[in-house]
Structures are given as structure tokens and as C-alpha cells.
CSV table of C-alpha atoms and ligand atoms in Angstrom, one decimal:
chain,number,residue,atom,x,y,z
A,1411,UNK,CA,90.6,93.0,106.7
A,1412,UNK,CA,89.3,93.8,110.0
A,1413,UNK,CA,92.0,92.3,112.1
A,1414,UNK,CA,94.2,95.1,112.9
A,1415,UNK,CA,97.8,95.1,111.3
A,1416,UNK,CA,100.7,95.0,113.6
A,1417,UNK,CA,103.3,97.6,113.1
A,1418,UNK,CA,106.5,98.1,115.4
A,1419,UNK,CA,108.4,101.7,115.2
A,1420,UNK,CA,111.3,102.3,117.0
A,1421,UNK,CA,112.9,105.5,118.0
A,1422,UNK,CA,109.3,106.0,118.5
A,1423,UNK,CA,109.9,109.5,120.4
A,1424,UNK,CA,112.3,110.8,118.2
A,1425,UNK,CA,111.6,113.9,115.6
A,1426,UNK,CA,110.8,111.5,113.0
A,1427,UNK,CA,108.3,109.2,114.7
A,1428,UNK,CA,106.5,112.6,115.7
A,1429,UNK,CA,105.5,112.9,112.5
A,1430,UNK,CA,105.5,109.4,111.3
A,1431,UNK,CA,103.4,107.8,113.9
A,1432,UNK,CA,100.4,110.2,113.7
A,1433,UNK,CA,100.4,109.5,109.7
A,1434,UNK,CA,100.5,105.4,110.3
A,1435,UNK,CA,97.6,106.2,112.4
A,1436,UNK,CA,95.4,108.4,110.0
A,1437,UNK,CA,95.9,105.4,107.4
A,1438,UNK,CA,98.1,106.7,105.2
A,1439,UNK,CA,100.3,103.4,105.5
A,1440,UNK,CA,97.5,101.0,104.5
A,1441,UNK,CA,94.6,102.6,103.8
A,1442,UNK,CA,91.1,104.0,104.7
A,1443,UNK,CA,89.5,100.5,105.4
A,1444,UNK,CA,92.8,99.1,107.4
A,1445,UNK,CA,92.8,99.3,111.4
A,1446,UNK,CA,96.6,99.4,112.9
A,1447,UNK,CA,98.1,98.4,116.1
A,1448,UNK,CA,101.1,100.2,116.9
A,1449,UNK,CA,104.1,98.5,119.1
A,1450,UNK,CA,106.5,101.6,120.0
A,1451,UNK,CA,110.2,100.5,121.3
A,1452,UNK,CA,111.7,103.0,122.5
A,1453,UNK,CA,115.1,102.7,125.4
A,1454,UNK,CA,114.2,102.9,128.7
A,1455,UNK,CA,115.0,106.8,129.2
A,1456,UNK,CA,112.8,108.1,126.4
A,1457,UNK,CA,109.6,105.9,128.0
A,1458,UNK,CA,108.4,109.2,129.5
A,1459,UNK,CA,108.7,111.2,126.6
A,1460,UNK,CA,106.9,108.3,124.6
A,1461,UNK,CA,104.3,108.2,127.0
A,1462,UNK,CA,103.2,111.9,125.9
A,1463,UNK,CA,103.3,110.9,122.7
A,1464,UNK,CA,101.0,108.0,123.0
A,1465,UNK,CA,99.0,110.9,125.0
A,1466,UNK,CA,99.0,113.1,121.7
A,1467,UNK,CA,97.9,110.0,119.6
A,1468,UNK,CA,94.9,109.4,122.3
A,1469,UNK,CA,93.8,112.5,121.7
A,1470,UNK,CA,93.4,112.8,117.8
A,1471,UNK,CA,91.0,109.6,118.6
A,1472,UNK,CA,92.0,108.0,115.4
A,1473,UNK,CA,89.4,105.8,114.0
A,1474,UNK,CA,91.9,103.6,112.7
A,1475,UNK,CA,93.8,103.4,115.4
A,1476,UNK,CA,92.9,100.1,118.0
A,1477,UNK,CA,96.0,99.7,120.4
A,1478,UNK,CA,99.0,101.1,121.2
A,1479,UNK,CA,101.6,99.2,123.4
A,1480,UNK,CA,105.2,100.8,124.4
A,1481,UNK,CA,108.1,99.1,125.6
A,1482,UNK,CA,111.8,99.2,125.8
A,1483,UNK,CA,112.5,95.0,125.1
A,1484,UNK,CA,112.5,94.3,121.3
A,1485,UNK,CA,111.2,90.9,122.2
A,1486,UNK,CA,107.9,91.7,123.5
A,1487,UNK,CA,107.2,94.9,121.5
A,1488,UNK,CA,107.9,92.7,118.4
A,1489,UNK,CA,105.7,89.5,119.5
A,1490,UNK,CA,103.2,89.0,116.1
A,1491,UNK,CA,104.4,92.1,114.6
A,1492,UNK,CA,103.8,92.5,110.9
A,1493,UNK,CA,105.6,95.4,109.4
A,1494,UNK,CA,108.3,96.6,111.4
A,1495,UNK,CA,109.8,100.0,110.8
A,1496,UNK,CA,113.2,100.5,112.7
A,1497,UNK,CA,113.9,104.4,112.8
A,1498,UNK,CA,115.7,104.4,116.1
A,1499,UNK,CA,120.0,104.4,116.3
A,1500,UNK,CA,122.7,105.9,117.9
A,1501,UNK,CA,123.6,108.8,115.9
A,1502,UNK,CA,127.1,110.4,115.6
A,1503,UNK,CA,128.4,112.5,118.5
A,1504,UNK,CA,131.0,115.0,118.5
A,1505,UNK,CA,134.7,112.8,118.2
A,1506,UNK,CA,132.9,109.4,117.4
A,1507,UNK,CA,134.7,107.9,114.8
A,1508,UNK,CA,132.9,105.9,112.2
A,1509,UNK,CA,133.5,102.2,113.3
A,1510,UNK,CA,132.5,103.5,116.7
A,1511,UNK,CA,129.3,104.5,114.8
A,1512,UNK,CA,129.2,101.2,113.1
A,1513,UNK,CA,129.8,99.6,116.5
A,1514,UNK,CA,127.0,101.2,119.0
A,1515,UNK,CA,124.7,100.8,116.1
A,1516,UNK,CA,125.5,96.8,115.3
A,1517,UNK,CA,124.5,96.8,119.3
A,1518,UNK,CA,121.5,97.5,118.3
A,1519,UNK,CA,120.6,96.1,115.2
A,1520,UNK,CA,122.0,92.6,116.2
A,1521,UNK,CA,119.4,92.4,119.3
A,1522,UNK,CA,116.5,93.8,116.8
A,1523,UNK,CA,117.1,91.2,114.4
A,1524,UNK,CA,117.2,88.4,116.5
A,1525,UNK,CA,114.0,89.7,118.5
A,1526,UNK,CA,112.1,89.7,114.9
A,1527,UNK,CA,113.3,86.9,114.0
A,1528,UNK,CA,112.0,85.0,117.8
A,1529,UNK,CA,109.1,86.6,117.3
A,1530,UNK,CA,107.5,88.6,114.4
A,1531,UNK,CA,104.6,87.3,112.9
A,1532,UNK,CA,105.5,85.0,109.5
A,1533,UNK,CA,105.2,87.6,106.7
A,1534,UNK,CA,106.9,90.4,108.3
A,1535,UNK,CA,108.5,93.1,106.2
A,1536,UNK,CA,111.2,95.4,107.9
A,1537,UNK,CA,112.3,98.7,106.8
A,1538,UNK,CA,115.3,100.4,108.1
A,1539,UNK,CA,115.5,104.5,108.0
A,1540,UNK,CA,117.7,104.5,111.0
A,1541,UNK,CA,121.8,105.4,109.8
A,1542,UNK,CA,123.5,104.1,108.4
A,1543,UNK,CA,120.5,103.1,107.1
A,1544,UNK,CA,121.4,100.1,104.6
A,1545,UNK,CA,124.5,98.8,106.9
A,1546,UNK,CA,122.3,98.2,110.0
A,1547,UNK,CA,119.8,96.7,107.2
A,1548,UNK,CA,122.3,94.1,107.0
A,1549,UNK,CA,123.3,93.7,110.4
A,1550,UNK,CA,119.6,92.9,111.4
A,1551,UNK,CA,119.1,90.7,108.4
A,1552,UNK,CA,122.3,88.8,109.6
A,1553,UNK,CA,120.9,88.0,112.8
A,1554,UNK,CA,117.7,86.9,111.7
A,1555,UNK,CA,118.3,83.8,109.6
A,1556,UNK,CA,114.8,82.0,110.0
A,1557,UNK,CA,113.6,85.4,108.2
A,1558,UNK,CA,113.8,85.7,104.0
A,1559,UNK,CA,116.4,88.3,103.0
A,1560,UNK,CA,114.2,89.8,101.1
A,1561,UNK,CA,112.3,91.4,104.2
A,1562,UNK,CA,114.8,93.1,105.2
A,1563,UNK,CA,115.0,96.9,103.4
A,1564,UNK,CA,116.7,100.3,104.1
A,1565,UNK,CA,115.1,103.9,102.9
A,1566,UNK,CA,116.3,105.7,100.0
A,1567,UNK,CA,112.9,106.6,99.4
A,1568,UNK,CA,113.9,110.2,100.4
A,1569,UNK,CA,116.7,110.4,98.0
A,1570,UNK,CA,114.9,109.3,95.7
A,1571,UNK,CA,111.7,111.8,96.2
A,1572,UNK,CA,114.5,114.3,96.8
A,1573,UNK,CA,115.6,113.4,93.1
A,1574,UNK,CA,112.3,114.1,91.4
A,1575,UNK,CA,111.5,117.3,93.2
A,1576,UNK,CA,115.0,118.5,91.5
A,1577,UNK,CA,114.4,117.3,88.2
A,1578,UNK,CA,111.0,118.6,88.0
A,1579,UNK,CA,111.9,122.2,89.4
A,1580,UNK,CA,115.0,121.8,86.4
A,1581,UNK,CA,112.1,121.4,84.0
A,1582,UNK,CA,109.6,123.1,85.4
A,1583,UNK,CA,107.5,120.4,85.3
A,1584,UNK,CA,105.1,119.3,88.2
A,1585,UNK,CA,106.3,116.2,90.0
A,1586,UNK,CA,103.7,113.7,89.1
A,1587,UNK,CA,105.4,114.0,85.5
A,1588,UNK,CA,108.5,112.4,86.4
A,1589,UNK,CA,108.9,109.1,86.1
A,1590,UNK,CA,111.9,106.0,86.4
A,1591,UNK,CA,113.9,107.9,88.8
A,1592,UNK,CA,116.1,105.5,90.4
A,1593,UNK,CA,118.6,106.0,93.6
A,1594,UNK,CA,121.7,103.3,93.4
A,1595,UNK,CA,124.1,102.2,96.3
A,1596,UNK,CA,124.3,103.8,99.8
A,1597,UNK,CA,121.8,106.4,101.4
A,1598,UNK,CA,125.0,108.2,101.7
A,1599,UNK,CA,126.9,111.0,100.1
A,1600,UNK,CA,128.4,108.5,97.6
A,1601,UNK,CA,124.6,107.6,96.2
A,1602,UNK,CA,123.9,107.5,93.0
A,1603,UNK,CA,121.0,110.0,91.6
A,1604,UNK,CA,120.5,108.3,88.0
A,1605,UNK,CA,118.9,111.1,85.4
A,1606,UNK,CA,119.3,108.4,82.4
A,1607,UNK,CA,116.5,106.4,82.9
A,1608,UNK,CA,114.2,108.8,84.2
A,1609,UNK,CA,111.8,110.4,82.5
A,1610,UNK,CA,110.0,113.7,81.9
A,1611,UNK,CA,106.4,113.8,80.6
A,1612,UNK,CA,107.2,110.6,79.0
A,1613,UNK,CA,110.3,111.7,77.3
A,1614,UNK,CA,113.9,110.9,78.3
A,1615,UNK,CA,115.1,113.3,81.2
A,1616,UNK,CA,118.7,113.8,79.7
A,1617,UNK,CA,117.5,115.2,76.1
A,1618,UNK,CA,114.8,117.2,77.9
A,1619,UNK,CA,117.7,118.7,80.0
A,1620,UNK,CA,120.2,119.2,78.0
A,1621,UNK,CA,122.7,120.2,79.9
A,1622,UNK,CA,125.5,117.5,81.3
A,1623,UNK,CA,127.0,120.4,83.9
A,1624,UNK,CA,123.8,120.3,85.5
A,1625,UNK,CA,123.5,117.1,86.0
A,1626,UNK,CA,127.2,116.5,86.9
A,1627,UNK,CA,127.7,119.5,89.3
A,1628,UNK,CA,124.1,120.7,90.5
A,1629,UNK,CA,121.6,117.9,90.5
A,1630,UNK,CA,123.9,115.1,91.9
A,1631,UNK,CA,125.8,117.2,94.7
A,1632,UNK,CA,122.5,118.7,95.9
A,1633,UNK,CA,120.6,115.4,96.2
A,1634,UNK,CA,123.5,113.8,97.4
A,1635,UNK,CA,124.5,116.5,100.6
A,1636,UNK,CA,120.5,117.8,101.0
A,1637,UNK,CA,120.5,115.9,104.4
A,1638,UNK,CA,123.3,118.2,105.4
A,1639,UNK,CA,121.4,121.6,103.5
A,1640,UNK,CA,118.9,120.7,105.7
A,1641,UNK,CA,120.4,120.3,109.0
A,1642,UNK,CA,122.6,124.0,108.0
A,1643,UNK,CA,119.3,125.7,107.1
A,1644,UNK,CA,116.7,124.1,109.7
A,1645,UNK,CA,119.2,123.2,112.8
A,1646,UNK,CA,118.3,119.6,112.6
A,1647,UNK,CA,118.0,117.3,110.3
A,1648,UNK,CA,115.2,116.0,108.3
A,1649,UNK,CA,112.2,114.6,110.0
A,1650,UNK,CA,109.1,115.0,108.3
A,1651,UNK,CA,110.3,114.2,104.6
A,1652,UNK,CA,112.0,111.5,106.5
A,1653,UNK,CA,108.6,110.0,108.1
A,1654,UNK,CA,107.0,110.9,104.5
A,1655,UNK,CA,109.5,108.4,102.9
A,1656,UNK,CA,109.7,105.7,105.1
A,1657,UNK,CA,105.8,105.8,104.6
A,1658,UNK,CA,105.6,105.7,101.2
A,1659,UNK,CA,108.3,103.3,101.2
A,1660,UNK,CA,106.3,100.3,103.7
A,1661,UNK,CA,103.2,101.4,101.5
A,1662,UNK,CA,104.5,100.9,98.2
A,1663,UNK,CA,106.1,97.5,99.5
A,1664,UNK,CA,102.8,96.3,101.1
A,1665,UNK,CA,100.2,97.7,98.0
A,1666,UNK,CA,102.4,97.6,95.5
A,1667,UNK,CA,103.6,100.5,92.7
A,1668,UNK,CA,102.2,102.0,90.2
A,1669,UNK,CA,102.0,100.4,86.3
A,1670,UNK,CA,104.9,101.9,84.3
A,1671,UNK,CA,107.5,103.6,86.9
A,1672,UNK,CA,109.5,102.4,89.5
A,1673,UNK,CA,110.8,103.3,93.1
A,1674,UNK,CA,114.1,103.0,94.7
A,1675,UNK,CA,114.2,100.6,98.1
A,1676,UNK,CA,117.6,99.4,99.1
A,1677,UNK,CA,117.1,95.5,98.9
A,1678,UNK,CA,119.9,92.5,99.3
A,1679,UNK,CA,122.0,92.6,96.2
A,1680,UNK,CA,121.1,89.2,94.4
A,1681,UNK,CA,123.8,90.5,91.7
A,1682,UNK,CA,122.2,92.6,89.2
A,1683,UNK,CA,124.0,95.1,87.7
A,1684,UNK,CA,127.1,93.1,88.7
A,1685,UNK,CA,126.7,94.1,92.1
A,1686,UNK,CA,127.7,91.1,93.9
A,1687,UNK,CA,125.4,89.5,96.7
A,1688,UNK,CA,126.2,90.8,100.5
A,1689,UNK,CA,125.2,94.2,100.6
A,1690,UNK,CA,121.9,96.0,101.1
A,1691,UNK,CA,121.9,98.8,98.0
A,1692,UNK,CA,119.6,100.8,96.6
A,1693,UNK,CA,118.0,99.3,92.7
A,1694,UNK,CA,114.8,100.5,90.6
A,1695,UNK,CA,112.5,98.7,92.3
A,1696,UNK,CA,108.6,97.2,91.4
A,1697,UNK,CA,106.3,96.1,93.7
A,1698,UNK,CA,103.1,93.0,92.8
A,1699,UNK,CA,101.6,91.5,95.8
A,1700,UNK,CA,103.7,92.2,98.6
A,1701,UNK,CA,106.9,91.1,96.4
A,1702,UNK,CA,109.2,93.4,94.8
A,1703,UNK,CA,110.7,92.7,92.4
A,1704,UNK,CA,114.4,94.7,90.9
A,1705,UNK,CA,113.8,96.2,87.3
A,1706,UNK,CA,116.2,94.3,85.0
A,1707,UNK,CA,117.8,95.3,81.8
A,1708,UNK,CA,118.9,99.3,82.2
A,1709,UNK,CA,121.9,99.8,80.1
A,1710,UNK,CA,124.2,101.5,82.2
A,1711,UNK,CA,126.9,104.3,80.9
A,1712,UNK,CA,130.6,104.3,82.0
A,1713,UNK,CA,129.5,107.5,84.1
A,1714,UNK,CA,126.9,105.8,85.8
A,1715,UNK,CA,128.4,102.7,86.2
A,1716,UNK,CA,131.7,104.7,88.1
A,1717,UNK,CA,129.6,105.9,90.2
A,1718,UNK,CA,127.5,103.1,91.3
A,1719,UNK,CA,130.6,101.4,91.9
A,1720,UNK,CA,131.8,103.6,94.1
A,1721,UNK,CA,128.9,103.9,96.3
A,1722,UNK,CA,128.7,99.4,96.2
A,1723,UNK,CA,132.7,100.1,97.5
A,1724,UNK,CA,131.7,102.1,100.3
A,1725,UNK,CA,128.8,99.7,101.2
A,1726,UNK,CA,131.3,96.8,100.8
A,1727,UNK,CA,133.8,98.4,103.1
A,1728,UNK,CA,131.3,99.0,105.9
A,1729,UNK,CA,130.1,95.3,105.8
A,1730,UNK,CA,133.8,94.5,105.9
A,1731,UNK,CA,134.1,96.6,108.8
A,1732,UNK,CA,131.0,94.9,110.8
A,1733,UNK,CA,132.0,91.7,109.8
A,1734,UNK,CA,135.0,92.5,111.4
A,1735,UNK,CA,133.2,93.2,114.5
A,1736,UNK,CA,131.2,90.2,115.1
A,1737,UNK,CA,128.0,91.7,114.2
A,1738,UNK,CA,127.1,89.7,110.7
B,480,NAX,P1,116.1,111.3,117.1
B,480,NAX,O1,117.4,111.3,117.8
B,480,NAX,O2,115.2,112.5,117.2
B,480,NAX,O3,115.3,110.0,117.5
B,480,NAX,C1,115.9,108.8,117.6
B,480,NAX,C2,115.2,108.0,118.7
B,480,NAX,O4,115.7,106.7,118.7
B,480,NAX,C3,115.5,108.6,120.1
B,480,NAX,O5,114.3,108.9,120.7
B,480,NAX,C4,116.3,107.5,120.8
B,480,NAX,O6,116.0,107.4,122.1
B,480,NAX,C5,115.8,106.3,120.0
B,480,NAX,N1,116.6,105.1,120.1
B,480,NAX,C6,117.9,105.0,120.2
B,480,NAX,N2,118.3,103.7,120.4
B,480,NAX,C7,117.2,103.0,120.4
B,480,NAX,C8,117.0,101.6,120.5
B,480,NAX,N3,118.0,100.7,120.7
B,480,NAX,N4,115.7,101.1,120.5
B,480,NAX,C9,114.7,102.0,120.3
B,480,NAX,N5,114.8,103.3,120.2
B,480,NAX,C10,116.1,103.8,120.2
B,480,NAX,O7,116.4,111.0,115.5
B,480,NAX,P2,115.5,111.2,114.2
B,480,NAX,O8,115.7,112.6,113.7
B,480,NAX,O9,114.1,110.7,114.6
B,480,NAX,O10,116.3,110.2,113.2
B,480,NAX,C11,116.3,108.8,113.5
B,480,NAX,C12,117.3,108.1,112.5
B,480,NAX,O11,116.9,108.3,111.2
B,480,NAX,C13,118.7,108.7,112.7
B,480,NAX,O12,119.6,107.5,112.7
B,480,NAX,C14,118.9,109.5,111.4
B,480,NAX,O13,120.2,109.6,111.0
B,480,NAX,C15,118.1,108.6,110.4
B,480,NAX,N6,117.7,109.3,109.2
B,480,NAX,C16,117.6,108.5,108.1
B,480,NAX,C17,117.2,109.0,106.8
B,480,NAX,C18,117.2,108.2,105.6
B,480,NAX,O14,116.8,108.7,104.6
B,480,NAX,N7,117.5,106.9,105.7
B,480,NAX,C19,116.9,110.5,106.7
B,480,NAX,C20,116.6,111.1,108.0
B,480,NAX,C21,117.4,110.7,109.1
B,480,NAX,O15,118.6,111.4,109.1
């Protein structure tokens, strides 16, 4: 349609928005024919920066693009918003311990999720990239309760893309020939890279393979510690894969995937795969009208299913933790 779509960022002039924002704007979220309004939050001391951003956007003179608005208070950068992609958090400082992580962050995601939830428009969709990614997920979600659920998402998307760019180097195939890759449990080092459903060229990815070691002690460790790879080989850490995933992510949700493969999105557990409700984890995910829907029926082997329990335990833990804190 011609009314323009309504879609918040925050962390909007961080390294991942300066990639992400100018993408959103060229239509790669929603389309050729789709006009976007962008609503930047950003805290008050990054307002400058942001401003030069906005600059930067001004001057590509996107013809897609039909307002931008900044703002440091959720509540008014969020009025009518439809898609809402929350990139912003307090990251990890030298001697921070992990429920002081879990803590500053919970400040934040409890006042996001109440502002969407005063003031998004009805069919909003949010997407969380911002760590840790699927625990903030929850927190928002929590403190939004007039909003389903089932808007509320966290990216795996990279861990997942970062999964078939492995598998087809492994079989020297190109990457539009893998297929069913799925991501399970946290975006953390204790996610879940599953091999056994996924296929190559059509065929199953394990037989074309061959080779357990690989899978076991190259393919999982390297998908699961590339964020850190990264941040060792480039001096900080992933931005534009980053921004390309929590793209394709939001546009998958929004136009739906493609007949016969899946995508991993971290969704509320609704207990599938005995993976009790609570958390926000990472399934094979499909996508019809706006709705996704989690792909039912994998058989899963003990090895996969140790692992995916493991990465649910950490997830549980850290809502434990939060819980503890007030912030669900
Ligand atoms: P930057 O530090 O460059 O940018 C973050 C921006 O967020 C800053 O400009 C900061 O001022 C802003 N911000 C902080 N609190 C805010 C608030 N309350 N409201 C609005 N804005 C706020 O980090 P960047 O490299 O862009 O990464 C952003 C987040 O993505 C980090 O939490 C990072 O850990 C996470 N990542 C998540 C990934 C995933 O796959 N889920 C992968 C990449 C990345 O590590």
C-alpha cells in the first residue's frame, strides 16, 4: 500500500543500525512498492551522533523513504509503530558480571515493552537482535501483556545463515542449495546448529557429509564462537551480517518463507519438542501471512536432543535469574 509502514530501530547509531537503517530504507525490508517511516530511539547522548546519521540517510534521497523522526522516549518514538526492531542494549563491560548484564539490560527492555505495548499500532511485530538477544525478548514480552506473545522474537537468523555458509563451503556447494537448516535454543555459545535435517541439493546433509568429527568438532564450535572469530579477527563485532539478519529475519516474518525450507526465529516456546512454555528459543520456523508457524514432527537423536537441552537450561536459568529481579 501507499501508506507508509512504521518501523522503530533502536540503538539507532550504533555499528549495526549503520548498516541496517540505510537497507530498511532502499526497500529491502518490504519491498520495491513499500514506502517506510522510520522512528529511531536512541539515549539521549547518542542524539548527536544520530542526527548525522539521519544526515547520511537525507542524502541517499531514498525514494522509499517518507519520514524519519528521532527520539530518546520509547513512548513517543513508538506511537503507531508497526514493526519494531530493538537492536539497542547495554553490552558487557570489563568486570560486569552476568546478572549485572541481565540487570541493566531488563532496565531497558521492561520500559520498551511497556512503551509498545501503550502505544504501537495493533499488528505490531518486534524483533529483538540486542543481547542477550532471546532473554530481553522475554523481558519486553513480559511487560507488554495487551500484546500476543507471539510478536515478540529474538535473531538467530545470523546463526542460522552462519550455519549454511559452513555447510555449503563443507560441500562445496553454493548456498542457495542448502536447505532445512535449523538453529535451536539460545543465540549463545550453547546454540544448537542442527545438520540432521538440513539438506544439500535435496539430499540429507549428514550422508552427503560423511563425516561425524566434522560435524561434532568443526561445524558446531565454529558456528557456535563465530561472533567471538569475528570480534578477534575484525576488532569488533559483527555489524553488517548482523543488520543482514535481522533484515531478513522482519522480512521473512512480514512476506513470508519460501515453499519447502524453513528459517530459524527464536519464538515463545508453546512446548514443542518438549521444550516447556516460558522461554523465547530458537525452532524451524515457516512463515504464511504474517503468522509463523513452528515446523512440527522432526525426529530428534539423543545427540541433538542433549544438546538442545542444554542450550533450553541455560535460557531457563536466565529467565530464572530475571524473574528473580522483578523484570518478568
Ligand atoms: P553498538 O554499541 O555499536 O550500538 C548500540 C547502540 O544502542 C548504541 O548507540 C547505544 O547508545 C544504543 N542504546 C543503548 N541503550 C539504549 C536504549 N535504552 N535505547 C536506545 N538505544 C540504546 O552495538 P552494535 O554493534 O550495534 O550491537 C547492538 C546489539 O546487538 C548488541 O547488544 C550486540 O551484542 C547485539 N548483537 C546481536 C547479534 C545477534 O545475532 N542476535 C549479533 C550481533 C550483535 O552482537
Amino acid at each position: 500500500s501507499n501508506t507508509p509502514v512504521k518501523v522503530a530501530v533502536t540503538g539507532a547509531a550504533g555499528a549495526i543500525c549503520y548498516n541496517l537503517l540505510f537497507r530498511i530504507a532502499a526497500g529491502e525490508l518490504l519491498g520495491p512498492e513499500q514506502p517506510v517511516e522510520l522512528r529511531l530511539l536512541e539515549i539521549t547522548p547518542a542524539l548527536k551522533a544520530l542526527e548525522g546519521v539521519v544526515m547520511e540517510l537525507d542524502d541517499c534521497a531514498f525514494p522509499l523513504l517518507s519520514k524519519v523522526e528521532i527520539g530518546d522516549d520509547a513512548n513517543t518514538v513508538f506511537d503507531g509503530v508497526n514493526l519494531a526492531m530493538l537492536v539497542g542494549a547495554r553490552p558487557r563491560s570489563k568486570g560486569m558480571e552476568r546478572s549485572d548484564l541481565l540487570e541493566a539490560n531488563g532496565a531497558i527492555f521492561t520500559v520498551q515493552g511497556r512503551a509498545l505495548n501503550d502505544h504501537a499500532a495493533d499488528d505490531v511485530k518486534v524483533l529483538v537482535t540486542g543481547n542477550p538477544a532471546n532473554t530481553n525478548a522475554l523481558i519486553a514480552m513480559s511487560n507488554a501483556p495487551d500484546i500476543p506473545n507471539r510478536r515478540f522474537n529474538a535473531l538467530t537468523r545470523l546463526d542460522h545463515n552462519r550455519a549454511v555458509a559452513q555447510l555449503a563451503q563443507k560441500t562445496g556447494v553454493s548456498v542457495n542449495a542448502i536447505s532445512q537448516m535449523t538453529i535451536w535454543g539460545n543465540h549463545s555459545a550453547t546454540q544448537y546448529p542442527d545438520v540432521f535435517h538440513a539438506l544439500v541439493d535435496g539430499r540429507p546433509a549428514a550422508e552427503v557429509v560423511d563425516d561425524q568429527d566434522w560435524v561434532e568438532n568443526d561445524f558446531l564450535p565454529t558456528v557456535q564462537k563465530r561472533g567471538a572469530a569475528i570480534i578477534d579477527a575484525r576488532g569488533a563485532s559483527s555489524a553488517a551480517s548482523a543488520a543482514n539478519a535481522t533484515i531478513e529475519h522482519m522480512r521473512d516474518w512480514v512476506r513470508g518463507t519460501p515453499a519447502n525450507d524453513w528459517v530459524s526465529m527464536s519464538v515463545p516456546s508453546d512446548g514443542s519438542y518438549g521444550i516447556a512454555e516460558g522461554v523465547i528459543t530458537s525452532y524451524p520456523c515457516t512463515v504464511t501471512d504474517g503468522e509463523y508457524s513452528i515446523v512440527e514432527g522432526l525426529e530428534i537423536d539423543a545427540f541433538s536432543r542433549e544438546k538442545i537441552d542444554a542450550s533450553v537450561a541455560e535460557l531457563n536459568s536466565e529467565r530464572e535469574a530475571v524473574h528473580g529481579m522483578g523484570l518478568l
